Amino acid sequence: MTIKGGESGGANLVEEAAVQTNDSDFAVGCVNVTWKDDQPSWFRRNSNNDGYGSDNGYHNNNSNRNANNQYAISAIVWGCLGVGRVGNMSILAQTTENYDEEVIDNETGQVIIRNKTRPKLLWVMGPYWTVNIFITFPLIIGVSGWICYFRVSKSHLAIIITWSIGTFLLIISLCMISCCDPGILYRHAQAPTPNNNNNNNNTDDIEAEDWRWNDQARTYRPSDAKFDSECQVVVEGFDHTCPWTGTAIGSKNMVWFKIFVSMVCIMLVYTVLLAMFSSLFNPFK
């Protein structure tokens, strides 16, 4: 009897997850609505906030299984700060926008256009933000600072200017990759009609037959969009998830990712050459 009851409860949890997934404006997987719902049980027990101990999320009774070490820090930090959530990504800033939604009337079969409001992501951070903040940034800033103090500061003015510009682009591109929306897709319960230009979403320009159903996020998606199991969202132009930058790489941050990779290679070569031939460009020797 206990086993059967557990199976029934598990089915109810899955059904509740599906409902929460459908309620989101974005194409997200079956995750909790807030970070507090994913906080580990030991943290909720030790917390002074009684609200942490309530069973208000479908993962709460199985937190040890679902809130693993990878996302436990995010759940604790962002949950305490009250940061929003989309999939396994944290919403640092967002606004709203108006858009036209096409809905097919079940009685007449005609397309009805409705003006609606939806959230627009401005700044988000991926699930590997801890790697980005505590490893990637300190590594770049630490090495750059060491090179600047011992080599660049004693070099020719042209070396100082070019090296500073390269380092600035390196850090800025990493910031933009880490905090920009990678291209999280809005939820589409129906495939957009062909040549639909009423919606400001660029993905609607794709022919309807190019859209495919995605079970994980319960949405239609264009052919170039993929579901990222680590970020738990559908990303347009998805390439990969990069732990070093902390987030997924998609259509909206791909340019910055290419700049970042290029600047890493350029600055590595620049630093090696500067270390080898710094005496030739030292005006103080």
PDB file of C-alpha atoms in Angstrom:
ATOM      1  CA  MET A   1       0.000   0.000   0.000  1.00  0.00           C
ATOM      2  CA  THR A   2       2.809   2.393   0.815  1.00  0.00           C
ATOM      3  CA  ILE A   3       4.488   1.821  -2.510  1.00  0.00           C
ATOM      4  CA  LYS A   4       1.277   2.426  -4.417  1.00  0.00           C
ATOM      5  CA  GLY A   5       0.658   5.598  -2.473  1.00  0.00           C
ATOM      6  CA  GLY A   6       4.172   6.802  -3.271  1.00  0.00           C
ATOM      7  CA  GLU A   7       3.652   6.159  -6.957  1.00  0.00           C
ATOM      8  CA  SER A   8       0.416   8.107  -6.889  1.00  0.00           C
ATOM      9  CA  GLY A   9       2.102  10.958  -5.053  1.00  0.00           C
ATOM     10  CA  GLY A  10       4.921  10.973  -7.582  1.00  0.00           C
ATOM     11  CA  ALA A  11       2.402  11.232 -10.408  1.00  0.00           C
ATOM     12  CA  ASN A  12       0.734  14.164  -8.655  1.00  0.00           C
ATOM     13  CA  LEU A  13       4.099  15.904  -8.340  1.00  0.00           C
ATOM     14  CA  VAL A  14       4.734  15.492 -12.049  1.00  0.00           C
ATOM     15  CA  GLU A  15       1.273  16.844 -12.859  1.00  0.00           C
ATOM     16  CA  GLU A  16       1.884  19.865 -10.615  1.00  0.00           C
ATOM     17  CA  ALA A  17       5.237  20.429 -12.293  1.00  0.00           C
ATOM     18  CA  ALA A  18       3.542  20.427 -15.683  1.00  0.00           C
ATOM     19  CA  VAL A  19       1.035  23.019 -14.484  1.00  0.00           C
ATOM     20  CA  GLN A  20       3.807  25.281 -13.192  1.00  0.00           C
ATOM     21  CA  THR A  21       5.684  24.858 -16.467  1.00  0.00           C
ATOM     22  CA  ASN A  22       2.667  25.922 -18.494  1.00  0.00           C
ATOM     23  CA  ASP A  23       2.115  28.989 -16.303  1.00  0.00           C
ATOM     24  CA  SER A  24       5.477  30.502 -17.246  1.00  0.00           C
ATOM     25  CA  ASP A  25       5.743  33.026 -20.077  1.00  0.00           C
ATOM     26  CA  PHE A  26       9.047  31.429 -21.054  1.00  0.00           C
ATOM     27  CA  ALA A  27       9.844  27.991 -22.439  1.00  0.00           C
ATOM     28  CA  VAL A  28      11.144  26.397 -19.245  1.00  0.00           C
ATOM     29  CA  GLY A  29      11.407  22.822 -18.033  1.00  0.00           C
ATOM     30  CA  CYS A  30       9.797  21.230 -14.982  1.00  0.00           C
ATOM     31  CA  VAL A  31      11.402  23.296 -12.223  1.00  0.00           C
ATOM     32  CA  ASN A  32      10.078  25.117  -9.197  1.00  0.00           C
ATOM     33  CA  VAL A  33       8.749  28.643  -9.562  1.00  0.00           C
ATOM     34  CA  THR A  34      11.063  30.186  -6.942  1.00  0.00           C
ATOM     35  CA  TRP A  35      14.563  29.453  -5.651  1.00  0.00           C
ATOM     36  CA  LYS A  36      13.227  29.047  -2.105  1.00  0.00           C
ATOM     37  CA  ASP A  37      11.391  25.912  -3.177  1.00  0.00           C
ATOM     38  CA  ASP A  38      14.714  24.290  -4.118  1.00  0.00           C
ATOM     39  CA  GLN A  39      16.566  25.161  -0.925  1.00  0.00           C
ATOM     40  CA  PRO A  40      18.026  22.046   0.772  1.00  0.00           C
ATOM     41  CA  SER A  41      16.071  20.606   3.677  1.00  0.00           C
ATOM     42  CA  TRP A  42      18.958  21.135   6.117  1.00  0.00           C
ATOM     43  CA  PHE A  43      18.977  24.856   5.286  1.00  0.00           C
ATOM     44  CA  ARG A  44      15.225  25.198   5.726  1.00  0.00           C
ATOM     45  CA  ARG A  45      15.388  23.409   9.085  1.00  0.00           C
ATOM     46  CA  ASN A  46      18.158  25.697  10.332  1.00  0.00           C
ATOM     47  CA  SER A  47      16.604  28.862   8.939  1.00  0.00           C
ATOM     48  CA  ASN A  48      14.859  31.307  11.247  1.00  0.00           C
ATOM     49  CA  ASN A  49      12.258  31.968   8.558  1.00  0.00           C
ATOM     50  CA  ASP A  50       9.331  29.615   9.134  1.00  0.00           C
ATOM     51  CA  GLY A  51       8.283  30.045   5.519  1.00  0.00           C
ATOM     52  CA  TYR A  52      11.274  28.032   4.349  1.00  0.00           C
ATOM     53  CA  GLY A  53       9.947  24.976   6.104  1.00  0.00           C
ATOM     54  CA  SER A  54       6.509  24.972   4.485  1.00  0.00           C
ATOM     55  CA  ASP A  55       5.656  22.436   1.812  1.00  0.00           C
ATOM     56  CA  ASN A  56       4.712  24.933  -0.909  1.00  0.00           C
ATOM     57  CA  GLY A  57       6.749  23.524  -3.775  1.00  0.00           C
ATOM     58  CA  TYR A  58       6.469  20.232  -5.590  1.00  0.00           C
ATOM     59  CA  HIS A  59      10.142  19.462  -4.961  1.00  0.00           C
ATOM     60  CA  ASN A  60      10.104  20.191  -1.250  1.00  0.00           C
ATOM     61  CA  ASN A  61       9.433  16.630  -0.129  1.00  0.00           C
ATOM     62  CA  ASN A  62      12.287  15.420  -2.311  1.00  0.00           C
ATOM     63  CA  SER A  63      14.714  18.281  -1.841  1.00  0.00           C
ATOM     64  CA  ASN A  64      17.709  16.061  -1.105  1.00  0.00           C
ATOM     65  CA  ARG A  65      17.210  14.429  -4.485  1.00  0.00           C
ATOM     66  CA  ASN A  66      16.472  17.524  -6.563  1.00  0.00           C
ATOM     67  CA  ALA A  67      18.378  20.354  -4.857  1.00  0.00           C
ATOM     68  CA  ASN A  68      21.804  18.852  -5.503  1.00  0.00           C
ATOM     69  CA  ASN A  69      25.098  20.543  -4.812  1.00  0.00           C
ATOM     70  CA  GLN A  70      25.156  22.145  -8.249  1.00  0.00           C
ATOM     71  CA  TYR A  71      22.067  24.256  -7.593  1.00  0.00           C
ATOM     72  CA  ALA A  72      21.980  24.299  -3.781  1.00  0.00           C
ATOM     73  CA  ILE A  73      24.129  27.439  -3.627  1.00  0.00           C
ATOM     74  CA  SER A  74      21.892  29.188  -6.149  1.00  0.00           C
ATOM     75  CA  ALA A  75      18.789  28.175  -4.212  1.00  0.00           C
ATOM     76  CA  ILE A  76      20.223  29.471  -0.932  1.00  0.00           C
ATOM     77  CA  VAL A  77      21.766  32.725  -2.201  1.00  0.00           C
ATOM     78  CA  TRP A  78      19.126  33.786  -4.712  1.00  0.00           C
ATOM     79  CA  GLY A  79      16.298  32.509  -2.524  1.00  0.00           C
ATOM     80  CA  CYS A  80      17.407  34.643   0.424  1.00  0.00           C
ATOM     81  CA  LEU A  81      17.854  37.674  -1.852  1.00  0.00           C
ATOM     82  CA  GLY A  82      14.432  37.193  -3.420  1.00  0.00           C
ATOM     83  CA  VAL A  83      15.832  36.969  -6.948  1.00  0.00           C
ATOM     84  CA  GLY A  84      13.450  35.781  -9.661  1.00  0.00           C
ATOM     85  CA  ARG A  85      13.899  32.586 -11.601  1.00  0.00           C
ATOM     86  CA  VAL A  86      13.408  31.270 -15.128  1.00  0.00           C
ATOM     87  CA  GLY A  87      14.393  27.615 -15.402  1.00  0.00           C
ATOM     88  CA  ASN A  88      17.721  27.297 -13.580  1.00  0.00           C
ATOM     89  CA  MET A  89      18.679  30.876 -14.443  1.00  0.00           C
ATOM     90  CA  SER A  90      18.430  33.846 -12.082  1.00  0.00           C
ATOM     91  CA  ILE A  91      16.647  37.048 -13.099  1.00  0.00           C
ATOM     92  CA  LEU A  92      18.640  40.091 -11.977  1.00  0.00           C
ATOM     93  CA  ALA A  93      16.548  42.655 -13.868  1.00  0.00           C
ATOM     94  CA  GLN A  94      13.496  42.562 -16.104  1.00  0.00           C
ATOM     95  CA  THR A  95      10.829  44.809 -17.558  1.00  0.00           C
ATOM     96  CA  THR A  96       7.587  44.293 -19.478  1.00  0.00           C
ATOM     97  CA  GLU A  97       6.640  44.639 -23.127  1.00  0.00           C
ATOM     98  CA  ASN A  98       3.453  44.586 -25.173  1.00  0.00           C
ATOM     99  CA  TYR A  99       3.000  42.073 -27.965  1.00  0.00           C
ATOM    100  CA  ASP A 100       0.295  40.745 -30.280  1.00  0.00           C
ATOM    101  CA  GLU A 101      -0.707  37.132 -29.759  1.00  0.00           C
ATOM    102  CA  GLU A 102      -2.480  35.151 -32.466  1.00  0.00           C
ATOM    103  CA  VAL A 103      -5.116  32.755 -31.135  1.00  0.00           C
ATOM    104  CA  ILE A 104      -7.295  30.444 -33.226  1.00  0.00           C
ATOM    105  CA  ASP A 105     -10.978  30.635 -32.298  1.00  0.00           C
ATOM    106  CA  ASN A 106     -12.246  27.092 -31.726  1.00  0.00           C
ATOM    107  CA  GLU A 107     -15.762  27.973 -32.901  1.00  0.00           C
ATOM    108  CA  THR A 108     -15.050  29.975 -36.059  1.00  0.00           C
ATOM    109  CA  GLY A 109     -11.539  28.735 -36.840  1.00  0.00           C
ATOM    110  CA  GLN A 110     -10.438  32.316 -37.469  1.00  0.00           C
ATOM    111  CA  VAL A 111      -7.237  33.856 -36.145  1.00  0.00           C
ATOM    112  CA  ILE A 112      -7.817  36.425 -33.406  1.00  0.00           C
ATOM    113  CA  ILE A 113      -5.104  38.926 -32.477  1.00  0.00           C
ATOM    114  CA  ARG A 114      -4.914  39.893 -28.818  1.00  0.00           C
ATOM    115  CA  ASN A 115      -2.675  42.551 -27.327  1.00  0.00           C
ATOM    116  CA  LYS A 116      -1.012  41.208 -24.201  1.00  0.00           C
ATOM    117  CA  THR A 117       1.830  42.019 -21.822  1.00  0.00           C
ATOM    118  CA  ARG A 118       4.741  39.751 -20.984  1.00  0.00           C
ATOM    119  CA  PRO A 119       8.026  40.046 -19.045  1.00  0.00           C
ATOM    120  CA  LYS A 120      11.204  40.968 -20.896  1.00  0.00           C
ATOM    121  CA  LEU A 121      14.511  39.765 -19.483  1.00  0.00           C
ATOM    122  CA  LEU A 122      17.277  42.351 -19.166  1.00  0.00           C
ATOM    123  CA  TRP A 123      19.952  40.752 -16.985  1.00  0.00           C
ATOM    124  CA  VAL A 124      20.138  37.070 -16.094  1.00  0.00           C
ATOM    125  CA  MET A 125      22.798  34.747 -14.714  1.00  0.00           C
ATOM    126  CA  GLY A 126      23.209  31.077 -15.564  1.00  0.00           C
ATOM    127  CA  PRO A 127      23.437  28.066 -13.248  1.00  0.00           C
ATOM    128  CA  TYR A 128      27.263  28.142 -13.164  1.00  0.00           C
ATOM    129  CA  TRP A 129      27.545  31.719 -11.906  1.00  0.00           C
ATOM    130  CA  THR A 130      29.731  30.544  -9.009  1.00  0.00           C
ATOM    131  CA  VAL A 131      32.388  29.256 -11.436  1.00  0.00           C
ATOM    132  CA  ASN A 132      32.240  32.520 -13.345  1.00  0.00           C
ATOM    133  CA  ILE A 133      32.476  34.808 -10.315  1.00  0.00           C
ATOM    134  CA  PHE A 134      34.889  32.839  -8.134  1.00  0.00           C
ATOM    135  CA  ILE A 135      37.168  31.271 -10.762  1.00  0.00           C
ATOM    136  CA  THR A 136      36.996  32.921 -14.200  1.00  0.00           C
ATOM    137  CA  PHE A 137      36.898  36.567 -13.117  1.00  0.00           C
ATOM    138  CA  PRO A 138      39.574  36.230 -10.378  1.00  0.00           C
ATOM    139  CA  LEU A 139      41.801  34.320 -12.796  1.00  0.00           C
ATOM    140  CA  ILE A 140      41.557  36.982 -15.502  1.00  0.00           C
ATOM    141  CA  ILE A 141      41.835  39.931 -13.118  1.00  0.00           C
ATOM    142  CA  GLY A 142      44.643  38.329 -11.107  1.00  0.00           C
ATOM    143  CA  VAL A 143      46.803  37.411 -14.104  1.00  0.00           C
ATOM    144  CA  SER A 144      46.102  40.759 -15.775  1.00  0.00           C
ATOM    145  CA  GLY A 145      47.002  42.638 -12.605  1.00  0.00           C
ATOM    146  CA  TRP A 146      50.262  40.725 -12.220  1.00  0.00           C
ATOM    147  CA  ILE A 147      51.251  41.330 -15.850  1.00  0.00           C
ATOM    148  CA  CYS A 148      50.292  44.990 -15.576  1.00  0.00           C
ATOM    149  CA  TYR A 149      52.371  45.572 -12.456  1.00  0.00           C
ATOM    150  CA  PHE A 150      55.514  43.702 -13.463  1.00  0.00           C
ATOM    151  CA  ARG A 151      55.549  44.138 -17.249  1.00  0.00           C
ATOM    152  CA  VAL A 152      53.081  46.555 -18.806  1.00  0.00           C
ATOM    153  CA  SER A 153      53.642  49.455 -16.409  1.00  0.00           C
ATOM    154  CA  LYS A 154      57.330  49.488 -17.352  1.00  0.00           C
ATOM    155  CA  SER A 155      56.743  49.263 -21.100  1.00  0.00           C
ATOM    156  CA  HIS A 156      56.282  51.809 -23.871  1.00  0.00           C
ATOM    157  CA  LEU A 157      53.138  53.978 -23.884  1.00  0.00           C
ATOM    158  CA  ALA A 158      51.843  52.202 -26.999  1.00  0.00           C
ATOM    159  CA  ILE A 159      52.112  48.859 -25.186  1.00  0.00           C
ATOM    160  CA  ILE A 160      50.237  50.239 -22.183  1.00  0.00           C
ATOM    161  CA  ILE A 161      47.391  51.591 -24.340  1.00  0.00           C
ATOM    162  CA  THR A 162      46.932  48.510 -26.530  1.00  0.00           C
ATOM    163  CA  TRP A 163      47.213  46.106 -23.603  1.00  0.00           C
ATOM    164  CA  SER A 164      44.659  48.122 -21.605  1.00  0.00           C
ATOM    165  CA  ILE A 165      42.196  48.133 -24.504  1.00  0.00           C
ATOM    166  CA  GLY A 166      42.556  44.373 -24.967  1.00  0.00           C
ATOM    167  CA  THR A 167      42.075  43.659 -21.266  1.00  0.00           C
ATOM    168  CA  PHE A 168      39.060  45.984 -21.141  1.00  0.00           C
ATOM    169  CA  LEU A 169      37.409  44.176 -24.065  1.00  0.00           C
ATOM    170  CA  LEU A 170      38.173  40.827 -22.431  1.00  0.00           C
ATOM    171  CA  ILE A 171      36.486  41.751 -19.153  1.00  0.00           C
ATOM    172  CA  ILE A 172      33.539  43.573 -20.760  1.00  0.00           C
ATOM    173  CA  SER A 173      32.802  40.682 -23.117  1.00  0.00           C
ATOM    174  CA  LEU A 174      32.830  38.239 -20.191  1.00  0.00           C
ATOM    175  CA  CYS A 175      30.429  40.481 -18.268  1.00  0.00           C
ATOM    176  CA  MET A 176      28.060  40.685 -21.231  1.00  0.00           C
ATOM    177  CA  ILE A 177      28.103  36.922 -21.773  1.00  0.00           C
ATOM    178  CA  SER A 178      27.478  36.235 -18.096  1.00  0.00           C
ATOM    179  CA  CYS A 179      24.626  38.679 -17.552  1.00  0.00           C
ATOM    180  CA  CYS A 180      22.833  38.957 -20.903  1.00  0.00           C
ATOM    181  CA  ASP A 181      19.835  36.918 -21.948  1.00  0.00           C
ATOM    182  CA  PRO A 182      21.285  34.151 -24.156  1.00  0.00           C
ATOM    183  CA  GLY A 183      18.060  33.993 -26.157  1.00  0.00           C
ATOM    184  CA  ILE A 184      15.495  32.352 -23.887  1.00  0.00           C
ATOM    185  CA  LEU A 185      12.451  31.507 -25.979  1.00  0.00           C
ATOM    186  CA  TYR A 186       8.950  32.582 -25.042  1.00  0.00           C
ATOM    187  CA  ARG A 187       6.420  29.811 -24.673  1.00  0.00           C
ATOM    188  CA  HIS A 188       4.401  29.012 -27.797  1.00  0.00           C
ATOM    189  CA  ALA A 189       1.377  26.809 -27.134  1.00  0.00           C
ATOM    190  CA  GLN A 190       0.705  26.931 -30.881  1.00  0.00           C
ATOM    191  CA  ALA A 191       3.102  27.110 -33.796  1.00  0.00           C
ATOM    192  CA  PRO A 192       3.122  30.678 -35.221  1.00  0.00           C
ATOM    193  CA  THR A 193       1.358  31.138 -38.532  1.00  0.00           C
ATOM    194  CA  PRO A 194       3.579  31.685 -41.621  1.00  0.00           C
ATOM    195  CA  ASN A 195       4.852  35.221 -42.257  1.00  0.00           C
ATOM    196  CA  ASN A 196       3.525  36.471 -38.948  1.00  0.00           C
ATOM    197  CA  ASN A 197       5.061  39.901 -38.429  1.00  0.00           C
ATOM    198  CA  ASN A 198       2.670  41.220 -35.800  1.00  0.00           C
ATOM    199  CA  ASN A 199       4.771  39.862 -32.956  1.00  0.00           C
ATOM    200  CA  ASN A 200       8.072  41.549 -32.200  1.00  0.00           C
ATOM    201  CA  ASN A 201       9.685  38.183 -31.557  1.00  0.00           C
ATOM    202  CA  ASN A 202      12.099  37.486 -34.433  1.00  0.00           C
ATOM    203  CA  THR A 203      11.463  33.751 -34.238  1.00  0.00           C
ATOM    204  CA  ASP A 204       7.952  34.294 -35.590  1.00  0.00           C
ATOM    205  CA  ASP A 205       9.417  35.137 -39.007  1.00  0.00           C
ATOM    206  CA  ILE A 206      10.242  31.451 -39.434  1.00  0.00           C
ATOM    207  CA  GLU A 207       7.746  29.374 -41.398  1.00  0.00           C
ATOM    208  CA  ALA A 208       5.300  27.442 -39.225  1.00  0.00           C
ATOM    209  CA  GLU A 209       6.469  24.104 -40.611  1.00  0.00           C
ATOM    210  CA  ASP A 210       9.956  24.847 -39.224  1.00  0.00           C
ATOM    211  CA  TRP A 211       8.605  24.798 -35.680  1.00  0.00           C
ATOM    212  CA  ARG A 212       8.741  21.606 -33.643  1.00  0.00           C
ATOM    213  CA  TRP A 213       7.158  20.487 -30.398  1.00  0.00           C
ATOM    214  CA  ASN A 214       9.412  20.193 -27.344  1.00  0.00           C
ATOM    215  CA  ASP A 215       8.199  17.893 -24.563  1.00  0.00           C
ATOM    216  CA  GLN A 216      10.613  19.087 -21.862  1.00  0.00           C
ATOM    217  CA  ALA A 217       9.364  22.679 -22.006  1.00  0.00           C
ATOM    218  CA  ARG A 218       5.910  21.928 -23.453  1.00  0.00           C
ATOM    219  CA  THR A 219       6.254  24.473 -26.226  1.00  0.00           C
ATOM    220  CA  TYR A 220       6.737  24.811 -29.945  1.00  0.00           C
ATOM    221  CA  ARG A 221      10.248  25.900 -30.863  1.00  0.00           C
ATOM    222  CA  PRO A 222      12.010  26.954 -34.076  1.00  0.00           C
ATOM    223  CA  SER A 223      14.434  24.479 -35.596  1.00  0.00           C
ATOM    224  CA  ASP A 224      17.527  26.364 -34.383  1.00  0.00           C
ATOM    225  CA  ALA A 225      16.323  26.498 -30.756  1.00  0.00           C
ATOM    226  CA  LYS A 226      17.281  23.728 -28.344  1.00  0.00           C
ATOM    227  CA  PHE A 227      16.305  22.744 -24.834  1.00  0.00           C
ATOM    228  CA  ASP A 228      19.245  23.145 -22.459  1.00  0.00           C
ATOM    229  CA  SER A 229      18.897  20.572 -19.690  1.00  0.00           C
ATOM    230  CA  GLU A 230      21.368  22.431 -17.453  1.00  0.00           C
ATOM    231  CA  CYS A 231      19.664  25.822 -17.704  1.00  0.00           C
ATOM    232  CA  GLN A 232      16.223  24.173 -18.053  1.00  0.00           C
ATOM    233  CA  VAL A 233      15.139  26.611 -20.775  1.00  0.00           C
ATOM    234  CA  VAL A 234      14.798  26.594 -24.550  1.00  0.00           C
ATOM    235  CA  VAL A 235      17.470  28.849 -26.062  1.00  0.00           C
ATOM    236  CA  GLU A 236      17.349  30.274 -29.585  1.00  0.00           C
ATOM    237  CA  GLY A 237      20.456  29.473 -31.592  1.00  0.00           C
ATOM    238  CA  PHE A 238      21.717  27.296 -28.739  1.00  0.00           C
ATOM    239  CA  ASP A 239      25.384  26.342 -29.100  1.00  0.00           C
ATOM    240  CA  HIS A 240      26.476  24.980 -25.718  1.00  0.00           C
ATOM    241  CA  THR A 241      26.548  25.656 -21.987  1.00  0.00           C
ATOM    242  CA  CYS A 242      29.859  27.156 -20.882  1.00  0.00           C
ATOM    243  CA  PRO A 243      30.665  26.729 -17.158  1.00  0.00           C
ATOM    244  CA  TRP A 244      33.529  29.255 -17.435  1.00  0.00           C
ATOM    245  CA  THR A 245      31.092  32.000 -18.424  1.00  0.00           C
ATOM    246  CA  GLY A 246      28.398  30.528 -16.186  1.00  0.00           C
ATOM    247  CA  THR A 247      25.592  30.385 -18.715  1.00  0.00           C
ATOM    248  CA  ALA A 248      24.261  29.075 -22.007  1.00  0.00           C
ATOM    249  CA  ILE A 249      25.579  30.411 -25.294  1.00  0.00           C
ATOM    250  CA  GLY A 250      22.817  31.318 -27.735  1.00  0.00           C
ATOM    251  CA  SER A 251      21.835  33.794 -30.408  1.00  0.00           C
ATOM    252  CA  LYS A 252      21.785  36.859 -28.131  1.00  0.00           C
ATOM    253  CA  ASN A 253      25.208  36.440 -26.528  1.00  0.00           C
ATOM    254  CA  MET A 254      27.064  34.581 -29.287  1.00  0.00           C
ATOM    255  CA  VAL A 255      28.723  37.774 -30.570  1.00  0.00           C
ATOM    256  CA  TRP A 256      30.103  38.555 -27.126  1.00  0.00           C
ATOM    257  CA  PHE A 257      31.246  34.946 -26.725  1.00  0.00           C
ATOM    258  CA  LYS A 258      33.213  35.132 -29.988  1.00  0.00           C
ATOM    259  CA  ILE A 259      34.768  38.427 -28.870  1.00  0.00           C
ATOM    260  CA  PHE A 260      35.683  36.873 -25.525  1.00  0.00           C
ATOM    261  CA  VAL A 261      37.310  33.782 -27.062  1.00  0.00           C
ATOM    262  CA  SER A 262      39.187  35.932 -29.583  1.00  0.00           C
ATOM    263  CA  MET A 263      40.446  38.300 -26.899  1.00  0.00           C
ATOM    264  CA  VAL A 264      41.585  35.397 -24.699  1.00  0.00           C
ATOM    265  CA  CYS A 265      43.745  34.078 -27.549  1.00  0.00           C
ATOM    266  CA  ILE A 266      45.035  37.536 -28.484  1.00  0.00           C
ATOM    267  CA  MET A 267      45.905  38.505 -24.916  1.00  0.00           C
ATOM    268  CA  LEU A 268      47.633  35.173 -24.275  1.00  0.00           C
ATOM    269  CA  VAL A 269      49.874  35.675 -27.306  1.00  0.00           C
ATOM    270  CA  TYR A 270      50.367  39.344 -26.388  1.00  0.00           C
ATOM    271  CA  THR A 271      51.365  38.425 -22.827  1.00  0.00           C
ATOM    272  CA  VAL A 272      53.836  35.749 -23.952  1.00  0.00           C
ATOM    273  CA  LEU A 273      55.481  38.120 -26.434  1.00  0.00           C
ATOM    274  CA  LEU A 274      55.578  40.866 -23.822  1.00  0.00           C
ATOM    275  CA  ALA A 275      57.251  38.540 -21.323  1.00  0.00           C
ATOM    276  CA  MET A 276      59.815  37.401 -23.886  1.00  0.00           C
ATOM    277  CA  PHE A 277      60.697  40.791 -25.373  1.00  0.00           C
ATOM    278  CA  SER A 278      59.744  43.255 -22.636  1.00  0.00           C
ATOM    279  CA  SER A 279      63.307  44.559 -22.388  1.00  0.00           C
ATOM    280  CA  LEU A 280      63.108  45.823 -25.969  1.00  0.00           C
ATOM    281  CA  PHE A 281      60.103  48.034 -25.134  1.00  0.00           C
ATOM    282  CA  ASN A 282      61.230  49.239 -21.700  1.00  0.00           C
ATOM    283  CA  PRO A 283      61.952  52.982 -21.792  1.00  0.00           C
ATOM    284  CA  PHE A 284      63.303  52.887 -18.215  1.00  0.00           C
ATOM    285  CA  LYS A 285      66.166  50.449 -18.771  1.00  0.00           C
TER     286      LYS A 285
END
